[in-house]
Amino acid sequence: MHRARHMTGAQVAARTPRRGAAGILPTSISLETALYGLIFLAAVLTRFWDLGSRALHHDESLHTYYSWLYAEGFGYQHNPLMHGPFLFHANALLYLLFGASDYVSRVMPAAAGVIVVMLPWLLRGPRLLGRWGALFASALLLVSPSILFYSRFIRHDIYCLLGTFALAIAVVRYVERREPRWAILGGLATGFLFTTKEVSFIVLFIFVTYLAIAVALRAAPGLLLIAAGALVAFGAAAMTFKALGVGPLPGIPWDQPTGDQIWRFTVALFRHPVVVAGIGIALLAFVAAVWLLDRRRAGAGWIEGILGSAPEGSTAAALRTLLTERRGLLIGAGLGTLVFVVLYSSLFSNMMGLASGTFGALGYWLGQQGVQRGEQPWFYYLLLVPQYEFIAALFFPVAIVCAGWRWLRAWRSGSPLGHRDYVQAFLIYWAVLMLGVLSWAGEKMPWLTVHIALPLTLLAAALLGDAAERLVQGWHDWTPARRRETLAAGAGVVGLAVAWFLVMAWASAGPYVEQATSFGTRLQRTLRPWAADHWWVVYIPWLLLALLLVAAAVRLGVRRTLATLALAGAVALTMGQVHVGWHMTYREGDVPTDMLIYVQTSPYVPRVTKELEALSQEMTGGMDLEVWYDSGTQWPFNWYLRNFPNRRYFGTQLTEKPTAPVVLVSQDNITPQLERQLEGYTFQQYPMRWWFPEEQTYRRFAYAPELNNESRQNYQDDRQPPFTLLDVAGSVWRSVWSLHEPQQQGKIFRLVAFRELPAPIGSYWFRVYVRDDLVPYLNGLRY
């Protein structure tokens, strides 16, 4: 700005962006805008390309089928089992507009995924992520393997992620600059969020508690002492009642409860001693809080008396504006409520959906806590996230250390923290609590990973943005030699990372050897013999990297070297994420060699469907082929047979000899009686769905005594439960210590980099029975 004052008129005109003939649109764009444009194009390409090739997952087929029924005029009623109503309304609309297909089914999740990638554009402010940090955030979200995969997957999680991100942006933008539009966005995002998935309750808990802590620190720190005291008192009361033999809380009647069951549960819940004690403690804490706030306001109004002295830019000041200038709050709350009511009532055709979407949804999923569907261990996400989100996982502890150091320095010097520190503290709080709550939850599934990946990725982007700003600030003042040295250091980091990958890939690609395992004899990959005897060779790139960093620190300084290391390391790790995401999403998206895929419908299901469609066209000239199918093949074949009007569902067993040309039967329902009933048919067997081999991989990491099923608590050795905390810690240490073995390092590298599994994937099979006289026709269509 100082230089601009001394420019001549011609110089100013030369620096002013040219505009088109209409004088509105510039004829040139900035580099930043161009980069966002490239990211947008890449997001569209990666999310929409080849969407329909992967077979629909079991859950996807549920979502698509009920959306299709809605589009066909059969109505829709919210059921907590299948989460919120937005997905079903959105897909039903797409089916009405474009017809029902696997590709169209995933169009809306893909569009949501593109929006998620572009939302960091709203955080470009210097007090938020900064221009560099926001740009890095978009780039990292673009190449996030988990977010990419579930942007191409018709589940609720990508919508929930979109609502969460929009709400987070509304919060930090309103605190930064108290404009009504951010309050409106916050209300609308909240309403939308609750129409997606019950993770929204966790998100709201995290956001509200962070904001409450931030307000209390500014307005009345004593409130934090009251809250802490109440929590300690409640914990002590709960432990005392347990020691006295008081039973657990009554189980929630989550499986289609009747009104009488709900009433009896409510009465039993509020009579339970722990709940009574909790209500009493909460009332005492409330009275103490009101007394404290009443003293603080000193006779003034509640809002101005408590929040009036809050400094500008603080959460407390933002809350004061929100409560006094209510226009944005009221509009946002109204729009959010409208979205909630319209969707949960199924366009006002099912008003009971308002109850099922609130108390019903919360009660159902709290009731599922003890069911532990999936029976995943406490360390599930601690092992899942680092396999895919390399940058987010590695930069998380670095970001915590850096933030802690800045806060400590600010506290010691008495200087206030900036709003960017506030944003990073919010991201750390969000990431830690989301990881903790989801790890504690009884049901852990791979698609929930995206809710952990989002705050971790934003936090990594904030750190990289700071590093980029540090280098950019000094770039213009450096000599050409210093610039070349910085670029050489960065290129050296990337090159050594690539070199380590290549050396490790070569060293671990040894011959296959037959080895006895718990599931039989299997060919197992071993190390190259020479590499096994000279394993130190794989550490050479790390040694060279250490020497490079020391030399760079001497030449460039420690801070610039660390900034260069962060940016160059992010480039190398991005290459790894692209490699992992490409393999999982595009090469083997329906083959569960990835832990993130979990269970997947096999590609044989849509292949069989195409063969049946061709056979139907051959026999009937349309889709009138009669196909019978059982309970085990109902999903996903309810969806895949939707265009066969003569399909017939017969449950678990045939009650009569079939007359249909084709019968589909799952492996669970194959009995001698059924085989006699299907005499005159020829069958072909296929895997219907298959799954990642959990028992032979990550479950061996540690004991999991929190699981109700004792047989799944230990896959590491032959010890039997119960296990103490010391036992669990010992099991973790044994797994960590095993990493010093070259064979173990090679095994983990091959697993993460190339998805070479130590065990075969599991399969659930089904049979396609074709009447004998039609077998030649079907073979002719196939071959």
Short mmCIF file of N, CA and C in Angstrom, two decimals, residues 601-723:
data_model
loop_
_atom_site.label_atom_id
_atom_site.label_comp_id
_atom_site.label_asym_id
_atom_site.label_seq_id
_atom_site.Cartn_x
_atom_site.Cartn_y
_atom_site.Cartn_z
N THR A 601 -20.47 -55.48 -1.85
CA THR A 601 -21.11 -56.34 -2.83
C THR A 601 -20.12 -56.65 -3.95
N SER A 602 -20.09 -57.92 -4.35
CA SER A 602 -19.12 -58.30 -5.38
C SER A 602 -19.59 -57.85 -6.75
N PRO A 603 -18.66 -57.68 -7.70
CA PRO A 603 -19.06 -57.27 -9.07
C PRO A 603 -19.86 -58.34 -9.79
N TYR A 604 -19.95 -59.55 -9.23
CA TYR A 604 -20.74 -60.60 -9.88
C TYR A 604 -22.24 -60.30 -9.79
N VAL A 605 -22.66 -59.52 -8.82
CA VAL A 605 -24.09 -59.22 -8.68
C VAL A 605 -24.61 -58.41 -9.86
N PRO A 606 -24.01 -57.25 -10.21
CA PRO A 606 -24.50 -56.56 -11.41
C PRO A 606 -24.26 -57.35 -12.69
N ARG A 607 -23.22 -58.20 -12.70
CA ARG A 607 -22.97 -59.02 -13.89
C ARG A 607 -24.10 -60.02 -14.07
N VAL A 608 -24.53 -60.67 -12.99
CA VAL A 608 -25.66 -61.60 -13.07
C VAL A 608 -26.92 -60.86 -13.51
N THR A 609 -27.11 -59.65 -12.98
CA THR A 609 -28.29 -58.87 -13.35
C THR A 609 -28.32 -58.59 -14.85
N LYS A 610 -27.18 -58.22 -15.42
CA LYS A 610 -27.12 -57.96 -16.86
C LYS A 610 -27.43 -59.22 -17.66
N GLU A 611 -26.95 -60.36 -17.18
CA GLU A 611 -27.24 -61.61 -17.88
C GLU A 611 -28.73 -61.93 -17.82
N LEU A 612 -29.36 -61.68 -16.68
CA LEU A 612 -30.80 -61.92 -16.56
C LEU A 612 -31.60 -60.96 -17.45
N GLU A 613 -31.13 -59.72 -17.53
CA GLU A 613 -31.81 -58.78 -18.42
C GLU A 613 -31.71 -59.23 -19.88
N ALA A 614 -30.53 -59.72 -20.26
CA ALA A 614 -30.36 -60.20 -21.64
C ALA A 614 -31.22 -61.44 -21.88
N LEU A 615 -31.28 -62.36 -20.90
CA LEU A 615 -32.11 -63.55 -21.04
C LEU A 615 -33.58 -63.18 -21.13
N SER A 616 -33.99 -62.19 -20.35
CA SER A 616 -35.38 -61.75 -20.40
C SER A 616 -35.72 -61.16 -21.75
N GLN A 617 -34.84 -60.37 -22.31
CA GLN A 617 -35.08 -59.79 -23.63
C GLN A 617 -35.18 -60.90 -24.68
N GLU A 618 -34.34 -61.94 -24.53
CA GLU A 618 -34.35 -63.05 -25.48
C GLU A 618 -35.64 -63.84 -25.40
N MET A 619 -36.15 -64.04 -24.19
CA MET A 619 -37.31 -64.91 -23.98
C MET A 619 -38.63 -64.18 -24.12
N THR A 620 -38.71 -62.93 -23.58
CA THR A 620 -40.00 -62.26 -23.50
C THR A 620 -40.07 -60.99 -24.33
N GLY A 621 -38.94 -60.57 -24.88
CA GLY A 621 -38.93 -59.31 -25.63
C GLY A 621 -38.98 -58.10 -24.73
N GLY A 622 -38.84 -58.29 -23.44
CA GLY A 622 -38.86 -57.19 -22.47
C GLY A 622 -38.26 -57.64 -21.17
N MET A 623 -38.80 -57.12 -20.07
CA MET A 623 -38.28 -57.47 -18.75
C MET A 623 -39.27 -58.32 -17.97
N ASP A 624 -40.02 -59.19 -18.67
CA ASP A 624 -41.07 -59.98 -18.02
C ASP A 624 -40.58 -61.34 -17.52
N LEU A 625 -39.29 -61.59 -17.54
CA LEU A 625 -38.76 -62.85 -17.03
C LEU A 625 -39.13 -62.99 -15.55
N GLU A 626 -39.62 -64.18 -15.20
CA GLU A 626 -39.97 -64.45 -13.82
C GLU A 626 -38.71 -64.88 -13.06
N VAL A 627 -38.41 -64.18 -11.97
CA VAL A 627 -37.23 -64.46 -11.14
C VAL A 627 -37.69 -64.56 -9.70
N TRP A 628 -37.34 -65.68 -9.05
CA TRP A 628 -37.62 -65.85 -7.63
C TRP A 628 -36.32 -65.64 -6.85
N TYR A 629 -36.43 -65.03 -5.66
CA TYR A 629 -35.23 -64.83 -4.85
C TYR A 629 -35.59 -64.91 -3.37
N ASP A 630 -34.60 -65.27 -2.55
CA ASP A 630 -34.86 -65.56 -1.14
C ASP A 630 -34.43 -64.40 -0.24
N SER A 631 -34.54 -64.63 1.09
CA SER A 631 -34.22 -63.58 2.06
C SER A 631 -32.74 -63.22 2.05
N GLY A 632 -31.88 -64.18 1.77
CA GLY A 632 -30.45 -63.91 1.78
C GLY A 632 -29.97 -63.10 0.60
N THR A 633 -30.72 -63.12 -0.50
CA THR A 633 -30.35 -62.33 -1.68
C THR A 633 -31.23 -61.10 -1.84
N GLN A 634 -32.14 -60.91 -0.87
CA GLN A 634 -33.07 -59.78 -0.96
C GLN A 634 -32.34 -58.46 -1.14
N TRP A 635 -31.25 -58.30 -0.40
CA TRP A 635 -30.40 -57.12 -0.57
C TRP A 635 -29.03 -57.60 -1.07
N PRO A 636 -28.63 -57.17 -2.23
CA PRO A 636 -29.09 -55.97 -2.96
C PRO A 636 -30.06 -56.24 -4.11
N PHE A 637 -30.61 -57.49 -4.24
CA PHE A 637 -31.40 -57.78 -5.43
C PHE A 637 -32.77 -57.11 -5.43
N ASN A 638 -33.26 -56.60 -4.30
CA ASN A 638 -34.46 -55.77 -4.36
C ASN A 638 -34.23 -54.60 -5.32
N TRP A 639 -33.02 -54.04 -5.27
CA TRP A 639 -32.69 -52.94 -6.17
C TRP A 639 -32.41 -53.42 -7.58
N TYR A 640 -31.57 -54.44 -7.68
CA TYR A 640 -31.13 -54.86 -9.01
C TYR A 640 -32.23 -55.53 -9.82
N LEU A 641 -33.27 -56.05 -9.18
CA LEU A 641 -34.39 -56.67 -9.90
C LEU A 641 -35.61 -55.75 -9.98
N ARG A 642 -35.40 -54.46 -9.70
CA ARG A 642 -36.55 -53.54 -9.65
C ARG A 642 -37.29 -53.45 -10.97
N ASN A 643 -36.60 -53.68 -12.08
CA ASN A 643 -37.22 -53.55 -13.40
C ASN A 643 -37.87 -54.84 -13.88
N PHE A 644 -37.84 -55.89 -13.04
CA PHE A 644 -38.49 -57.17 -13.37
C PHE A 644 -39.86 -57.21 -12.67
N PRO A 645 -40.93 -56.93 -13.37
CA PRO A 645 -42.24 -56.90 -12.70
C PRO A 645 -42.67 -58.26 -12.19
N ASN A 646 -42.13 -59.35 -12.74
CA ASN A 646 -42.52 -60.69 -12.31
C ASN A 646 -41.55 -61.29 -11.30
N ARG A 647 -40.77 -60.45 -10.63
CA ARG A 647 -39.91 -60.96 -9.56
C ARG A 647 -40.78 -61.41 -8.39
N ARG A 648 -40.26 -62.39 -7.64
CA ARG A 648 -41.06 -62.92 -6.53
C ARG A 648 -40.13 -63.26 -5.37
N TYR A 649 -40.43 -62.71 -4.22
CA TYR A 649 -39.66 -62.97 -3.01
C TYR A 649 -40.33 -64.12 -2.25
N PHE A 650 -39.53 -65.16 -1.85
CA PHE A 650 -40.17 -66.32 -1.20
C PHE A 650 -39.63 -66.59 0.21
N GLY A 651 -38.88 -65.69 0.79
CA GLY A 651 -38.44 -65.87 2.17
C GLY A 651 -37.23 -66.79 2.29
N THR A 652 -37.24 -67.64 3.33
CA THR A 652 -36.07 -68.49 3.58
C THR A 652 -36.16 -69.85 2.88
N GLN A 653 -37.36 -70.36 2.64
CA GLN A 653 -37.52 -71.68 2.02
C GLN A 653 -38.65 -71.67 1.01
N LEU A 654 -38.51 -72.50 0.00
CA LEU A 654 -39.58 -72.67 -0.98
C LEU A 654 -40.70 -73.50 -0.38
N THR A 655 -41.92 -73.07 -0.57
CA THR A 655 -43.07 -73.83 -0.09
C THR A 655 -43.67 -74.70 -1.18
N GLU A 656 -43.16 -74.56 -2.38
CA GLU A 656 -43.65 -75.34 -3.52
C GLU A 656 -42.53 -75.48 -4.54
N LYS A 657 -42.69 -76.38 -5.45
CA LYS A 657 -41.70 -76.52 -6.51
C LYS A 657 -41.80 -75.30 -7.42
N PRO A 658 -40.65 -74.65 -7.68
CA PRO A 658 -40.71 -73.41 -8.44
C PRO A 658 -41.07 -73.64 -9.90
N THR A 659 -41.70 -72.63 -10.48
CA THR A 659 -42.01 -72.64 -11.92
C THR A 659 -41.24 -71.57 -12.66
N ALA A 660 -40.50 -70.73 -11.91
CA ALA A 660 -39.78 -69.63 -12.54
C ALA A 660 -38.58 -70.15 -13.32
N PRO A 661 -38.20 -69.48 -14.39
CA PRO A 661 -36.99 -69.88 -15.14
C PRO A 661 -35.71 -69.73 -14.33
N VAL A 662 -35.69 -68.75 -13.38
CA VAL A 662 -34.48 -68.46 -12.61
C VAL A 662 -34.85 -68.32 -11.14
N VAL A 663 -34.02 -68.92 -10.28
CA VAL A 663 -34.20 -68.83 -8.83
C VAL A 663 -32.86 -68.45 -8.22
N LEU A 664 -32.87 -67.45 -7.35
CA LEU A 664 -31.67 -67.01 -6.64
C LEU A 664 -31.75 -67.43 -5.19
N VAL A 665 -30.72 -68.13 -4.69
CA VAL A 665 -30.74 -68.66 -3.33
C VAL A 665 -29.39 -68.36 -2.67
N SER A 666 -29.42 -67.88 -1.43
CA SER A 666 -28.20 -67.59 -0.69
C SER A 666 -27.69 -68.86 -0.01
N GLN A 667 -26.42 -68.83 0.39
CA GLN A 667 -25.81 -70.03 0.95
C GLN A 667 -26.46 -70.46 2.26
N ASP A 668 -27.01 -69.52 3.03
CA ASP A 668 -27.62 -69.87 4.31
C ASP A 668 -28.90 -70.67 4.13
N ASN A 669 -29.53 -70.56 2.99
CA ASN A 669 -30.82 -71.22 2.78
C ASN A 669 -30.72 -72.47 1.90
N ILE A 670 -29.50 -72.91 1.60
CA ILE A 670 -29.32 -74.15 0.83
C ILE A 670 -29.52 -75.34 1.77
N THR A 671 -30.54 -76.14 1.51
CA THR A 671 -30.82 -77.34 2.31
C THR A 671 -31.07 -78.51 1.35
N PRO A 672 -30.96 -79.75 1.85
CA PRO A 672 -31.28 -80.90 0.98
C PRO A 672 -32.68 -80.81 0.40
N GLN A 673 -33.64 -80.33 1.20
CA GLN A 673 -35.01 -80.21 0.70
C GLN A 673 -35.09 -79.22 -0.45
N LEU A 674 -34.42 -78.08 -0.33
CA LEU A 674 -34.44 -77.09 -1.39
C LEU A 674 -33.77 -77.63 -2.65
N GLU A 675 -32.69 -78.38 -2.48
CA GLU A 675 -32.01 -78.92 -3.66
C GLU A 675 -32.91 -79.93 -4.38
N ARG A 676 -33.71 -80.69 -3.62
CA ARG A 676 -34.66 -81.62 -4.27
C ARG A 676 -35.73 -80.83 -5.01
N GLN A 677 -36.19 -79.72 -4.42
CA GLN A 677 -37.21 -78.92 -5.08
C GLN A 677 -36.68 -78.27 -6.37
N LEU A 678 -35.37 -78.10 -6.44
CA LEU A 678 -34.77 -77.46 -7.61
C LEU A 678 -34.14 -78.46 -8.56
N GLU A 679 -34.59 -79.70 -8.51
CA GLU A 679 -34.17 -80.66 -9.52
C GLU A 679 -34.72 -80.21 -10.88
N GLY A 680 -33.89 -80.32 -11.90
CA GLY A 680 -34.26 -79.80 -13.21
C GLY A 680 -33.69 -78.42 -13.44
N TYR A 681 -32.92 -77.93 -12.47
CA TYR A 681 -32.23 -76.64 -12.59
C TYR A 681 -30.72 -76.88 -12.52
N THR A 682 -29.97 -76.04 -13.18
CA THR A 682 -28.51 -76.04 -13.10
C THR A 682 -28.09 -74.74 -12.42
N PHE A 683 -27.18 -74.84 -11.46
CA PHE A 683 -26.80 -73.63 -10.73
C PHE A 683 -25.35 -73.25 -10.98
N GLN A 684 -25.10 -71.96 -10.83
CA GLN A 684 -23.75 -71.40 -10.83
C GLN A 684 -23.61 -70.59 -9.54
N GLN A 685 -22.50 -70.76 -8.84
CA GLN A 685 -22.32 -70.11 -7.55
C GLN A 685 -21.38 -68.91 -7.69
N TYR A 686 -21.75 -67.82 -7.00
CA TYR A 686 -20.97 -66.59 -7.04
C TYR A 686 -20.86 -66.01 -5.63
N PRO A 687 -19.80 -65.22 -5.36
CA PRO A 687 -19.78 -64.44 -4.12
C PRO A 687 -20.75 -63.26 -4.24
N MET A 688 -21.64 -63.13 -3.26
CA MET A 688 -22.58 -62.00 -3.30
C MET A 688 -21.96 -60.77 -2.63
N ARG A 689 -21.34 -60.97 -1.49
CA ARG A 689 -20.57 -59.89 -0.86
C ARG A 689 -19.34 -60.51 -0.19
N TRP A 690 -18.33 -59.70 -0.03
CA TRP A 690 -17.10 -60.17 0.60
C TRP A 690 -16.54 -59.07 1.48
N TRP A 691 -15.60 -59.45 2.36
CA TRP A 691 -15.18 -58.51 3.38
C TRP A 691 -13.70 -58.64 3.70
N PHE A 692 -13.20 -57.56 4.28
CA PHE A 692 -11.80 -57.46 4.66
C PHE A 692 -11.50 -58.44 5.80
N PRO A 693 -10.36 -59.13 5.76
CA PRO A 693 -10.02 -60.11 6.80
C PRO A 693 -9.54 -59.44 8.09
N GLU A 694 -10.47 -59.06 8.93
CA GLU A 694 -10.14 -58.32 10.15
C GLU A 694 -9.31 -59.14 11.14
N GLU A 695 -9.72 -60.40 11.35
CA GLU A 695 -9.09 -61.20 12.40
C GLU A 695 -7.61 -61.42 12.16
N GLN A 696 -7.20 -61.47 10.90
CA GLN A 696 -5.79 -61.75 10.58
C GLN A 696 -4.98 -60.46 10.39
N THR A 697 -5.62 -59.30 10.56
CA THR A 697 -4.89 -58.05 10.34
C THR A 697 -4.95 -57.17 11.58
N TYR A 698 -5.78 -56.12 11.55
CA TYR A 698 -5.67 -55.09 12.58
C TYR A 698 -6.14 -55.53 13.96
N ARG A 699 -7.02 -56.52 14.05
CA ARG A 699 -7.52 -56.93 15.37
C ARG A 699 -6.43 -57.54 16.24
N ARG A 700 -5.30 -57.91 15.66
CA ARG A 700 -4.20 -58.46 16.42
C ARG A 700 -3.40 -57.37 17.14
N PHE A 701 -3.72 -56.12 16.91
CA PHE A 701 -2.91 -55.04 17.47
C PHE A 701 -2.93 -55.02 19.00
N ALA A 702 -4.10 -55.23 19.60
CA ALA A 702 -4.21 -55.11 21.06
C ALA A 702 -5.45 -55.85 21.56
N TYR A 703 -5.50 -56.03 22.87
CA TYR A 703 -6.70 -56.59 23.51
C TYR A 703 -7.81 -55.54 23.48
N ALA A 704 -9.05 -56.00 23.43
CA ALA A 704 -10.21 -55.11 23.41
C ALA A 704 -11.22 -55.58 24.46
N PRO A 705 -10.93 -55.35 25.75
CA PRO A 705 -11.81 -55.87 26.81
C PRO A 705 -13.17 -55.21 26.87
N GLU A 706 -13.36 -54.09 26.15
CA GLU A 706 -14.65 -53.40 26.18
C GLU A 706 -15.72 -54.10 25.35
N LEU A 707 -15.32 -55.07 24.50
CA LEU A 707 -16.28 -55.78 23.67
C LEU A 707 -17.07 -56.78 24.49
N ASN A 708 -18.38 -56.82 24.25
CA ASN A 708 -19.24 -57.76 24.99
C ASN A 708 -18.95 -59.20 24.61
N ASN A 709 -18.59 -59.43 23.36
CA ASN A 709 -18.30 -60.77 22.87
C ASN A 709 -16.86 -61.13 23.25
N GLU A 710 -16.70 -62.00 24.24
CA GLU A 710 -15.36 -62.31 24.74
C GLU A 710 -14.49 -62.98 23.69
N SER A 711 -15.10 -63.67 22.74
CA SER A 711 -14.31 -64.36 21.72
C SER A 711 -13.61 -63.38 20.77
N ARG A 712 -14.02 -62.10 20.79
CA ARG A 712 -13.43 -61.12 19.90
C ARG A 712 -12.52 -60.14 20.64
N GLN A 713 -12.25 -60.41 21.90
CA GLN A 713 -11.43 -59.48 22.68
C GLN A 713 -9.93 -59.67 22.43
N ASN A 714 -9.53 -60.84 21.96
CA ASN A 714 -8.10 -61.11 21.83
C ASN A 714 -7.82 -61.97 20.60
N TYR A 715 -7.08 -61.38 19.66
CA TYR A 715 -6.60 -62.12 18.49
C TYR A 715 -5.07 -62.16 18.45
N GLN A 716 -4.45 -61.68 19.52
CA GLN A 716 -2.99 -61.57 19.53
C GLN A 716 -2.31 -62.83 20.02
N ASP A 717 -2.91 -63.49 21.02
CA ASP A 717 -2.31 -64.70 21.58
C ASP A 717 -3.41 -65.58 22.14
N ASP A 718 -3.04 -66.53 23.00
CA ASP A 718 -4.01 -67.50 23.51
C ASP A 718 -4.57 -67.14 24.87
N ARG A 719 -4.25 -65.97 25.39
CA ARG A 719 -4.77 -65.58 26.71
C ARG A 719 -6.28 -65.40 26.66
N GLN A 720 -6.91 -65.70 27.80
CA GLN A 720 -8.35 -65.60 27.92
C GLN A 720 -8.72 -64.40 28.78
N PRO A 721 -9.86 -63.76 28.52
CA PRO A 721 -10.30 -62.64 29.35
C PRO A 721 -10.66 -63.13 30.76
N PRO A 722 -10.75 -62.21 31.72
CA PRO A 722 -10.74 -60.74 31.58
C PRO A 722 -9.33 -60.17 31.49
N PHE A 723 -9.27 -58.95 30.91
CA PHE A 723 -8.00 -58.25 30.74
C PHE A 723 -8.02 -56.94 31.52
#
